[in-house]
Amino acid sequence: MSAPTLLIRDLKLGFRSYAGMLEVLHGISLHIAKGERVALVGESGSGKSVTARIVLGLIQSLRSARVSGLVEFEGRDLAKLSERERHALRGTRMSMIFQDPTSSLNPVYTIATQFHEVLLRGSPGISQAEARRRAVAALDDVAISEPERVLDSYPFQLSGGMNQRVMIAMALANEPSLLIADEPGTALDVTVQAQTLTLMRDLTERHHTAVLFISHNLGVVREFADRLYVIYKGRIVEQGPTAALFDDPRHPYTRALLQAVPRITGGGIPEIEDASEAYFAPLVVREGFGEPGRAG
Amino acid sequence: VVAVTPAAAETVLRLDEVAVGELDPGKATDYADSILMFNIYDTLVLAAQGGPGVVPHLAESWETDGKTYTFKLRSDVKFQSGNPLTAEDVVFSLDRMKALGQGLSYLFANVEKAEAVDPATVRFTLTSPYSPFLSALLRLPIVDKKLVSENLGAGDGDMKDWGQGYLSTHAAGSGAYKVVSHNPQEETVMARNADYFLGVPAKAPDTVRLRYGLEAATVRTLIAQGEHDITSQWLPPEVLKALAAGGAQLLVETGGSGFYIKMNTTRKPLDDLNCRLALTYAFDYAAGVKMVAITDEVSQGSPASGPLPAGMLGALPASEAYARDLDKAKEYLAQCKYKPEDFTLELSWVGEVPLEERYALLMQANFTELGIKSEVRKIPWALFSEQVTKPENTPNISQVFVNAVTGDPDTLIYGMYHSSAAGTWQSPEYLKDAKVDELLDRGRTETSDEQRAATYTEAGKRLKELAPTIFAYDQNAVFAASKRVSVPALTDRSKAFGLTGMAFTFRLMEMNE
Amino acid sequence: MLPVVRLLAKRLGTSLIVLIGVSMLIFAIARVIPGDPARIALGPNASAEQIAALRERLHLDQPIVVQYGHFLSDLARGDLGVSLYTNRPVMTDIAQFLPATLELVLVSGLMMVLIGLPLGILSARYRDSWIDNLIRLVTLLGVSAPAFVWAVILMLLFAYFLPLFPIAGRISDSFTIPPATGFLLVDTLIAGNVRAFGNAAWHIVLPAFALALSGIGQAARLVRSNMVETYEKPYIEMAQSYGFPGRRIARKYAFRPSMIPSLTIIGLDFAAMLGNAFLVEAVFAWPGLSRYGVAVILRKDLNAIIGTVLIISAMFLIVNVIVDLLIAFINPRIRYSQRAG
Amino acid sequence: MREPSRVTRPLLSLRSVSKTFTTAGRMVRAVDDVSFDVAKGECLAIVGESGSGKSTVAHMILGIYPQSAGEILLDGSLLPARRALIHRRAIQLVQQNPLSSLNPKRSIGASLRLALDVHGIGERSARWDRVGQLLEEVGLPADFRSRAPSTLSGGQRQRVAIARALACQSELVVLDEPTSALDVLVQARVLKLLNELRAQRGLTYVFITHDLSVVRNVATRVAVFEKGRLVELSPTETVFTNPKHPYTRRLIGAVPVVTAQEAELRGRLMEKSNASA
Amino acid sequence: MNRTLAILLRNPLSLLGLALVALVVLSAISADFITPFPEHAGAVVDFANFNKAPEWPYIMGTDLVGRDLFTRIVYAYRISLILGVVVLAIAVPIGVTIGLVAGYFGGWVEYVLMRVTDVFLSIPPLVLAMSMMGVLEPTLTNGMIAVTAMWWPWYTRLVYNLARSEKEEGYVLAAEVIGASKAHVMFREILPNCVPSILTKMTLDLGFVILIASSLSFLGLGVQPPTPDLGSMVADGAKYLPDSWWLTVFPGLAILVAVFGFNLVGDALREILGAEQ
Ligand SMILES: Nc1ncnc2c1ncn2[C@@H]1O[C@H](COP(=O)(O)OP(=O)(O)OP(=O)(O)O)[C@@H](O)[C@H]1O
Ligand SMILES: Nc1ncnc2c1ncn2[C@@H]1O[C@H](COP(=O)(O)OP(=O)(O)OP(=O)(O)O)[C@@H](O)[C@H]1O
Ligand SMILES: [Mg+2]
Ligand SMILES: [Mg+2]
């Protein structure tokens, strides 16, 4: 079996600050196989976004950050790659979708300009006309009905849902093998968010893209991911296939999390602790779903 | 081998003045204006060189009975426009001066009328005998009537604006230099008038650039770099010193003006004669003169003997100059009806003349030794000339430089001390003294120079008794100049004019290149 | 582009209102405070009748509101009265002196943009590095002394001790350039005299740099801080996640949006040069409007004061309108917005 | 679920209320001819997608800006456009964003005390103690009084905001998305607290949210807004068993769910909607 | 406090700024003790020692009437600081109040106030102060009035912008809903949130007021002799360049040092208080 698209082992992250070292990640491990959709769930501030940014190599360049542990992309240790090689992966082999589509697109350039820029990453020297042609096709893919008009628009002239689709189209334009989605669409309407998820699901399935899907919304995760990791204050507390984990949460934190979600079937609001010692209980590993390279 | 004559190399004289030169001759008052006027326009008479008095110029000769003056004009004079200069133009020039009522027009207040007897004869009729009239004519530049009439701007009456708009930027004279360009903030460029009726000597500069408003430091450097020729007289002594040390020549003009420290005689405490005398003796004259000394020989000031600078008609002998005498000062102060602890003197100085600040500080220090408190106030000129119009607003002590605009003592001290002239920048003393008035009036009507000299000497003595003014020093205008230029009128006593500014007659200067 | 036209119209309208306000303010300042312009105009030796006559001619004997009315009607005819300083119509003076000031200010503005902005970008891109610290130190020094101190220091260093640059004026005497636009840098080119152009350029370097120094500092500091802020924006992270090169991100992705908040203030700084030019022109004997302004203020030359201040604030307002348009050009949100402003 | 008693007079009534905003010549009809009653003691949920006019209704109820048309009655009497102090006291608000709803530069206590001071509630000297009590009522220690908002977590801040709404002792509280900025665990705690307070004090809520699963668990009735119009107003049970309006069904269909039963319920409703379409 | 210190220590520039400001302020305060010739701050002439290049005991040389330049510079700091403090003490409250009112009230109040502010802003500061000083008598008091007249609008503008954005914050809405008075909302709720920005601007401005005041005196419109003033020293000294360079260079550097110090501190403050421009 080939190497997983993404492999993270014992990743630690700390930020230096005037108050001393602030440990954010306490050694997390996860992996994503080719074409797999994996979710990372946890409360706000638990370290989801920083994990994603480490994968992209954005944190490493911060002077205040201290990163240790292994991050392998398609079998290559990112730490061993030169800055140049790491750079070359971004936007080509891996790309990212952000939470708020409208503020993630540059406000002063048209979609066409930005799309061109993105395509240049995958196909250096691509002409404007060719880029436009490909952009139109990509926008068609994400079910945008008037791609030409959208291309000539500025982000603020489009609805959040449209921008979201543009972002997805851009992220997939260079056919990356890893797509990171950091809470995509939580800034949008419920209905738009639902459409976005369906769309992303279809597209990644079609392109066999591996996805790291970050969210704090368990409902969304359940609809999207094959497998999920639950993270609590910088530690992975439980992982496993989506259905299994939702049916049979084993870690106290996962259980609390699931319980706390109000049900549309009713049943009132349960009494749950929002913080508890029990949540620091050790990682729950399911049989057959251990991290590669580790016993299990 | 024929020596290569610099036919192509035209000579340029560059000089500067602090104030902007006023081109309109009817409005000319200050030094810069005078320089322009004396070169662009001609007058009926010229100041004599090497002594007081006037000599013929446009006028070949004249006759007078004290009240009427009849002048015979030269017939070979043409304006720069090509129009001939006639008696009509003289009449026009006087009328214009009086109609504008600006500048030095007050000099002609008692001229009843001027008439052209024939094209070459002009007659002035005065309301009363006025002996300084001839020297006043030094301030009546003759304007090209025809040219001005062709260029009248909007205005009421026959003569509309009397050509004010035109003459503020154009010349209409007969002088040895023509105006090439005039930018009030930069310079006036003049070029020699080849058709000048007296001819312009070859050594005189071809082009003259009169620059305005240069900073002292700038002038200093330009001279040092050989890019400037004559400085203004307003440079601080230190700068002149530096220039002289750097090899510049020093040009000196004496006898026309003085530096006066004026006391407001209407307000406490200087309405008391003893108090004024106390200050007169407390002032450190020697330090004052030393402050403006430039070299051992040359100074911007020399000890004053009284109101009239040495060399002027009726000036007191140098032996009568004041010196500091603290004991005397204390004596007078003791007799003063005010006690030093009861008042604070305002020592004003005009913001445009930084040198005055030092004198204010000197006085402050001097007076402190008598136990007199004082505060120094800097006043911009505009505000100063406004304040002095009311005795109650006039500072206790003001400092002014005054010059005799025609070279005649009358034009220096009448305006300062005659009671009818009180309340101008020249007369912030508000002196009211019958005897002084009488003497000054007499000086105007007497015709013989001896009589007049005696009268003015007496006036000087009386003024020293009354002590309205601390006669700080006789002012010498000192100019630093490059070696490229010779100005005989400023270096050779026998060629010096009895009128300040006339030394800057460019045609009499020589370029040494 | 209709919204831009509407924006322009609206801005010009507001500017006009402000300009009228300025005229009232400056008129009031000039007239209400004691001091008799007629006396100053006529000089120290004028008689009381002459003064009274002039007062009447200048409407000074009438209530201030009436005077203001006269002023406005004269202004409408392009008549700002006669300067007591130069004895010429104030309009003539302004027409003659404004180009020199504008030339100086424009060259300074150019320096501010060409030096200040790159410094700011560099500083933001390498923030907290030694480059950043050095640039911050230097730019802060730049804003820490008034233009006249810089003028004096530069003159001392580069004109006196090291005579590399001329110390006064706009061009050497030896050149006679027929006036066309009043901008010597332009007129010399029109005249086809390259040496004269070089000479004029050589004259403008020091004064323009002295004037520009604080603007350069301000611009760099402003661009830096706004860019640092922009660097926190999600779209920068997005650009980074696509692996665009750092230089490109700085120049294209971070700089341009960060100019939107910066421009207003840079515009103000640029316009402030009109005011600061007063000091520099005085030091370098630059025959501009600002130097004229100082001269007329010291002489209480009311017409000229009012005229100069009005022109300067009109320039100021024009600069701001231009800045607004520039912002609209950079910021599509304004360009396409239904609600202008 | 208590049925609202129809015999008593409604606490709050909106009669044909509309709101039109005009921005630079463009008219936005944010709320269009909306009428509903809120009975004493009930929790009326207002749901709808973004921009459907939910907040605008809340703001009009609170008198932050006046309605363009229609009238609002509190306890049977007309509420004027310019609210007097008593009106202000009668209706309180809990906002969505707990971060911005507390002044970062004032202590928790000062923010709470403002309500007491403005309405002259209690003795001046006793107010500080009252602030402590209020905090305790929402499950926070009294000594949080002197803390700055930035030292509190989101959930704690939202409790403070609730305490502030309680301080005026008003009967009607408008909650504009009070939990949407919170984590699920914290959200559960806050919702629990709100439920308890309503029961204990007989409060009446107008509860604005876009989260239908929350609605299901707290509301007695649901008002569904679409583009400024009230498209459905039914008891909560009815909405989730038999939604009438297709838009309501669409909303329910978009809810992400975590359990199989939920998925089943959602599927059922979606089928209906497809069938009716 | 910890954080403040950490930021200060982390950045050597801030430390330098603090040191410079402390140096300037302390020397101004203790001028009587640290200067060799305290009497030279007043009307003293010593023609025996005039125009001397720097040499002991005149470490910065003497001026044209023989006064010690170092002494005069230290005393000039005193005047500059007093001037700066007085101007800001008057201008800031005026500007802030107008800005708050305009920003918070909006509507025609905003329009009128901001147009008036624009009028003052559109005349470059120096021009405005100069034209006022041109017609007023040049005294320290009038200088302060003129500088104050041109200074308040900048605070109006700053606070106006801040107030307009703070007005949208939830805590303002919360206070309004409770029924707090407009004055309370402006001065107790909004103002504290503007304070960091105002404070930062004030430190920066202290430097700029010194600059403007010295620019005015450079033009001969300011403090009266013999009171020492940095701007006039530079201006007067400039006439004697390059020979008596110390007359301009030292006062010029003195301005630079003081303003630089204040600007560094302002920068540090901006970082500490997290205030944006
Ligand atoms: N550049 C940084 N410097 C210092 N601390 C940081 C930095 N970036 C993130 N952190 C801290 O790391 C922790 C994890 O942040 P992260 O953004 O990964 O959280 P998250 O799980 O994505 O939360 P959310 O759901 O709110 O997005 C937080 O406590 C955050 O404050
Ligand atoms: N002050 C205002 N000026 C102009 N338009 C406004 C204003 N407030 C709201 N609107 C408009 O009114 C409509 C309804 O807005 P409202 O805030 O009530 O929606 P909402 O249902 O609360 O949405 P969300 O879920 O995003 O909070 C929107 O189109 C909005 O743009
Ligand atoms: Mg995150
Ligand atoms: Mg809302």
PDB file of N, CA and C in Angstrom, chain B residues 215-217 220-221 236 238-239 241-242 287 290-291 349 354 357-358 361-362 364-365 376-378 380 383 387, chain E residues 42-45 47 50-51 64-65 67 135-138 217 220-221 224-226 236 238-243:
ATOM      1  N   GLU B 215      18.283  84.871   2.421  1.00  0.00           N
ATOM      2  CA  GLU B 215      18.721  84.723   3.806  1.00  0.00           C
ATOM      3  C   GLU B 215      20.180  85.137   3.915  1.00  0.00           C
ATOM      4  N   ALA B 216      20.531  85.627   5.093  1.00  0.00           N
ATOM      5  CA  ALA B 216      21.911  86.060   5.315  1.00  0.00           C
ATOM      6  C   ALA B 216      22.892  84.945   4.981  1.00  0.00           C
ATOM      7  N   ALA B 217      22.539  83.746   5.445  1.00  0.00           N
ATOM      8  CA  ALA B 217      23.454  82.624   5.227  1.00  0.00           C
ATOM      9  C   ALA B 217      23.619  82.341   3.743  1.00  0.00           C
ATOM     10  N   ARG B 220      25.819  84.978   2.183  1.00  0.00           N
ATOM     11  CA  ARG B 220      27.182  84.737   2.633  1.00  0.00           C
ATOM     12  C   ARG B 220      27.845  83.661   1.785  1.00  0.00           C
ATOM     13  N   THR B 221      27.102  82.607   1.540  1.00  0.00           N
ATOM     14  CA  THR B 221      27.676  81.504   0.782  1.00  0.00           C
ATOM     15  C   THR B 221      27.815  81.867  -0.697  1.00  0.00           C
ATOM     16  N   PRO B 236      23.810  90.708   9.375  1.00  0.00           N
ATOM     17  CA  PRO B 236      24.308  90.855  10.744  1.00  0.00           C
ATOM     18  C   PRO B 236      25.821  91.074  10.711  1.00  0.00           C
ATOM     19  N   GLU B 238      28.206  89.790  12.262  1.00  0.00           N
ATOM     20  CA  GLU B 238      29.022  88.576  12.256  1.00  0.00           C
ATOM     21  C   GLU B 238      29.221  88.060  10.842  1.00  0.00           C
ATOM     22  N   VAL B 239      28.158  88.162  10.046  1.00  0.00           N
ATOM     23  CA  VAL B 239      28.240  87.649   8.684  1.00  0.00           C
ATOM     24  C   VAL B 239      29.167  88.530   7.861  1.00  0.00           C
ATOM     25  N   LYS B 241      31.545  90.215   9.007  1.00  0.00           N
ATOM     26  CA  LYS B 241      32.882  89.884   9.500  1.00  0.00           C
ATOM     27  C   LYS B 241      33.426  88.662   8.780  1.00  0.00           C
ATOM     28  N   ALA B 242      32.590  87.635   8.712  1.00  0.00           N
ATOM     29  CA  ALA B 242      33.026  86.399   8.068  1.00  0.00           C
ATOM     30  C   ALA B 242      33.360  86.662   6.611  1.00  0.00           C
ATOM     31  N   ALA B 287      29.243  99.598  24.095  1.00  0.00           N
ATOM     32  CA  ALA B 287      28.884  98.212  23.790  1.00  0.00           C
ATOM     33  C   ALA B 287      28.017  98.155  22.546  1.00  0.00           C
ATOM     34  N   LYS B 290      30.180  98.616  19.570  1.00  0.00           N
ATOM     35  CA  LYS B 290      31.062  97.457  19.405  1.00  0.00           C
ATOM     36  C   LYS B 290      30.286  96.286  18.788  1.00  0.00           C
ATOM     37  N   MET B 291      29.028  96.246  19.171  1.00  0.00           N
ATOM     38  CA  MET B 291      28.209  95.132  18.694  1.00  0.00           C
ATOM     39  C   MET B 291      28.134  95.107  17.168  1.00  0.00           C
ATOM     40  N   TRP B 349      11.022  95.642  19.980  1.00  0.00           N
ATOM     41  CA  TRP B 349      11.921  95.604  18.820  1.00  0.00           C
ATOM     42  C   TRP B 349      11.157  95.060  17.639  1.00  0.00           C
ATOM     43  N   PRO B 354      16.371  91.691  13.242  1.00  0.00           N
ATOM     44  CA  PRO B 354      16.839  90.876  14.377  1.00  0.00           C
ATOM     45  C   PRO B 354      17.891  91.573  15.225  1.00  0.00           C
ATOM     46  N   GLU B 357      16.937  93.023  18.497  1.00  0.00           N
ATOM     47  CA  GLU B 357      16.740  92.178  19.669  1.00  0.00           C
ATOM     48  C   GLU B 357      17.936  92.306  20.606  1.00  0.00           C
ATOM     49  N   ARG B 358      19.095  92.358  19.990  1.00  0.00           N
ATOM     50  CA  ARG B 358      20.295  92.435  20.824  1.00  0.00           C
ATOM     51  C   ARG B 358      20.326  93.749  21.590  1.00  0.00           C
ATOM     52  N   LEU B 361      18.041  93.512  24.454  1.00  0.00           N
ATOM     53  CA  LEU B 361      18.649  92.758  25.548  1.00  0.00           C
ATOM     54  C   LEU B 361      19.737  93.581  26.243  1.00  0.00           C
ATOM     55  N   LEU B 362      20.463  94.342  25.427  1.00  0.00           N
ATOM     56  CA  LEU B 362      21.497  95.194  26.013  1.00  0.00           C
ATOM     57  C   LEU B 362      20.858  96.213  26.963  1.00  0.00           C
ATOM     58  N   GLN B 364      17.999  95.971  28.390  1.00  0.00           N
ATOM     59  CA  GLN B 364      17.442  95.270  29.537  1.00  0.00           C
ATOM     60  C   GLN B 364      18.527  95.057  30.591  1.00  0.00           C
ATOM     61  N   ALA B 365      19.676  94.631  30.115  1.00  0.00           N
ATOM     62  CA  ALA B 365      20.774  94.411  31.048  1.00  0.00           C
ATOM     63  C   ALA B 365      21.240  95.740  31.661  1.00  0.00           C
ATOM     64  N   VAL B 376      11.079  92.473  27.202  1.00  0.00           N
ATOM     65  CA  VAL B 376      11.375  92.649  25.793  1.00  0.00           C
ATOM     66  C   VAL B 376      10.189  92.173  24.975  1.00  0.00           C
ATOM     67  N   ARG B 377       9.778  92.980  24.003  1.00  0.00           N
ATOM     68  CA  ARG B 377       8.666  92.545  23.154  1.00  0.00           C
ATOM     69  C   ARG B 377       9.027  92.673  21.685  1.00  0.00           C
ATOM     70  N   LYS B 378       8.836  91.579  20.992  1.00  0.00           N
ATOM     71  CA  LYS B 378       9.096  91.603  19.553  1.00  0.00           C
ATOM     72  C   LYS B 378       7.787  91.963  18.863  1.00  0.00           C
ATOM     73  N   PRO B 380       6.003  92.681  15.040  1.00  0.00           N
ATOM     74  CA  PRO B 380       6.176  92.778  13.593  1.00  0.00           C
ATOM     75  C   PRO B 380       5.945  94.225  13.136  1.00  0.00           C
ATOM     76  N   LEU B 383       2.410  95.622  12.866  1.00  0.00           N
ATOM     77  CA  LEU B 383       1.748  95.875  14.138  1.00  0.00           C
ATOM     78  C   LEU B 383       2.346  97.116  14.795  1.00  0.00           C
ATOM     79  N   GLN B 387       0.490 100.339  16.147  1.00  0.00           N
ATOM     80  CA  GLN B 387       0.453 100.690  17.570  1.00  0.00           C
ATOM     81  C   GLN B 387       0.874 102.126  17.827  1.00  0.00           C
TER      82      GLN B 387
ATOM     83  N   GLY E  42      17.365  84.100  30.951  1.00  0.00           N
ATOM     84  CA  GLY E  42      16.670  85.384  30.960  1.00  0.00           C
ATOM     85  C   GLY E  42      17.436  86.441  30.188  1.00  0.00           C
ATOM     86  N   ALA E  43      17.214  87.683  30.607  1.00  0.00           N
ATOM     87  CA  ALA E  43      17.811  88.798  29.888  1.00  0.00           C
ATOM     88  C   ALA E  43      19.202  89.072  30.433  1.00  0.00           C
ATOM     89  N   VAL E  44      20.162  88.392  29.893  1.00  0.00           N
ATOM     90  CA  VAL E  44      21.530  88.617  30.324  1.00  0.00           C
ATOM     91  C   VAL E  44      22.349  88.850  29.063  1.00  0.00           C
ATOM     92  N   VAL E  45      23.248  89.793  29.102  1.00  0.00           N
ATOM     93  CA  VAL E  45      24.164  89.903  27.967  1.00  0.00           C
ATOM     94  C   VAL E  45      25.577  89.797  28.495  1.00  0.00           C
ATOM     95  N   PHE E  47      28.856  90.387  26.466  1.00  0.00           N
ATOM     96  CA  PHE E  47      29.482  90.577  25.169  1.00  0.00           C
ATOM     97  C   PHE E  47      30.939  90.132  25.156  1.00  0.00           C
ATOM     98  N   PHE E  50      30.537  86.427  23.538  1.00  0.00           N
ATOM     99  CA  PHE E  50      29.462  86.134  22.592  1.00  0.00           C
ATOM    100  C   PHE E  50      29.970  85.365  21.379  1.00  0.00           C
ATOM    101  N   ASN E  51      29.011  84.619  20.804  1.00  0.00           N
ATOM    102  CA  ASN E  51      29.272  83.879  19.577  1.00  0.00           C
ATOM    103  C   ASN E  51      30.499  82.974  19.708  1.00  0.00           C
ATOM    104  N   LEU E  64      24.601  85.119  20.350  1.00  0.00           N
ATOM    105  CA  LEU E  64      25.191  86.378  19.904  1.00  0.00           C
ATOM    106  C   LEU E  64      25.242  87.444  20.996  1.00  0.00           C
ATOM    107  N   VAL E  65      24.572  87.190  22.099  1.00  0.00           N
ATOM    108  CA  VAL E  65      24.743  88.124  23.198  1.00  0.00           C
ATOM    109  C   VAL E  65      25.475  87.448  24.352  1.00  0.00           C
ATOM    110  N   ARG E  67      25.115  84.276  25.702  1.00  0.00           N
ATOM    111  CA  ARG E  67      24.452  83.372  26.648  1.00  0.00           C
ATOM    112  C   ARG E  67      24.762  81.927  26.295  1.00  0.00           C
ATOM    113  N   VAL E 135      -2.210  88.114  12.690  1.00  0.00           N
ATOM    114  CA  VAL E 135      -3.068  89.210  13.088  1.00  0.00           C
ATOM    115  C   VAL E 135      -3.121  89.387  14.599  1.00  0.00           C
ATOM    116  N   LEU E 136      -2.727  88.357  15.327  1.00  0.00           N
ATOM    117  CA  LEU E 136      -2.654  88.501  16.775  1.00  0.00           C
ATOM    118  C   LEU E 136      -1.265  88.975  17.158  1.00  0.00           C
ATOM    119  N   GLU E 137      -1.161  89.457  18.368  1.00  0.00           N
ATOM    120  CA  GLU E 137       0.172  89.811  18.835  1.00  0.00           C
ATOM    121  C   GLU E 137       0.937  88.531  19.142  1.00  0.00           C
ATOM    122  N   PRO E 138       2.179  88.460  18.756  1.00  0.00           N
ATOM    123  CA  PRO E 138       2.910  87.217  18.984  1.00  0.00           C
ATOM    124  C   PRO E 138       3.334  87.061  20.440  1.00  0.00           C
ATOM    125  N   SER E 217       7.610  79.818  15.786  1.00  0.00           N
ATOM    126  CA  SER E 217       8.630  80.759  16.228  1.00  0.00           C
ATOM    127  C   SER E 217       9.721  80.897  15.181  1.00  0.00           C
ATOM    128  N   GLY E 220       8.953  83.641  13.439  1.00  0.00           N
ATOM    129  CA  GLY E 220       8.907  84.847  14.249  1.00  0.00           C
ATOM    130  C   GLY E 220       7.560  85.082  14.889  1.00  0.00           C
ATOM    131  N   LEU E 221       6.780  84.031  15.047  1.00  0.00           N
ATOM    132  CA  LEU E 221       5.461  84.201  15.630  1.00  0.00           C
ATOM    133  C   LEU E 221       5.328  83.294  16.827  1.00  0.00           C
ATOM    134  N   GLN E 224       8.320  84.977  23.152  1.00  0.00           N
ATOM    135  CA  GLN E 224       9.071  86.217  23.086  1.00  0.00           C
ATOM    136  C   GLN E 224      10.425  86.109  23.766  1.00  0.00           C
ATOM    137  N   PRO E 225      11.438  86.721  23.187  1.00  0.00           N
ATOM    138  CA  PRO E 225      12.725  86.772  23.849  1.00  0.00           C
ATOM    139  C   PRO E 225      12.601  87.602  25.127  1.00  0.00           C
ATOM    140  N   PRO E 226      13.386  87.388  26.115  1.00  0.00           N
ATOM    141  CA  PRO E 226      14.531  86.482  26.118  1.00  0.00           C
ATOM    142  C   PRO E 226      14.175  85.046  26.440  1.00  0.00           C
ATOM    143  N   ASP E 236      16.828  81.995  14.138  1.00  0.00           N
ATOM    144  CA  ASP E 236      17.757  83.108  14.273  1.00  0.00           C
ATOM    145  C   ASP E 236      19.174  82.657  13.947  1.00  0.00           C
ATOM    146  N   ALA E 238      20.058  80.378  11.960  1.00  0.00           N
ATOM    147  CA  ALA E 238      20.266  80.022  10.558  1.00  0.00           C
ATOM    148  C   ALA E 238      20.902  81.162   9.770  1.00  0.00           C
ATOM    149  N   LYS E 239      20.744  82.371  10.272  1.00  0.00           N
ATOM    150  CA  LYS E 239      21.338  83.506   9.559  1.00  0.00           C
ATOM    151  C   LYS E 239      22.857  83.459   9.620  1.00  0.00           C
ATOM    152  N   TYR E 240      23.375  82.746  10.590  1.00  0.00           N
ATOM    153  CA  TYR E 240      24.824  82.792  10.807  1.00  0.00           C
ATOM    154  C   TYR E 240      25.518  81.537  10.315  1.00  0.00           C
ATOM    155  N   LEU E 241      24.799  80.769   9.513  1.00  0.00           N
ATOM    156  CA  LEU E 241      25.422  79.601   8.906  1.00  0.00           C
ATOM    157  C   LEU E 241      26.375  80.066   7.815  1.00  0.00           C
ATOM    158  N   PRO E 242      27.366  79.301   7.527  1.00  0.00           N
ATOM    159  CA  PRO E 242      27.794  78.113   8.246  1.00  0.00           C
ATOM    160  C   PRO E 242      28.778  78.443   9.367  1.00  0.00           C
ATOM    161  N   ASP E 243      29.133  79.737   9.507  1.00  0.00           N
ATOM    162  CA  ASP E 243      30.201  80.058  10.462  1.00  0.00           C
ATOM    163  C   ASP E 243      29.845  79.682  11.890  1.00  0.00           C
TER     164      ASP E 243
END
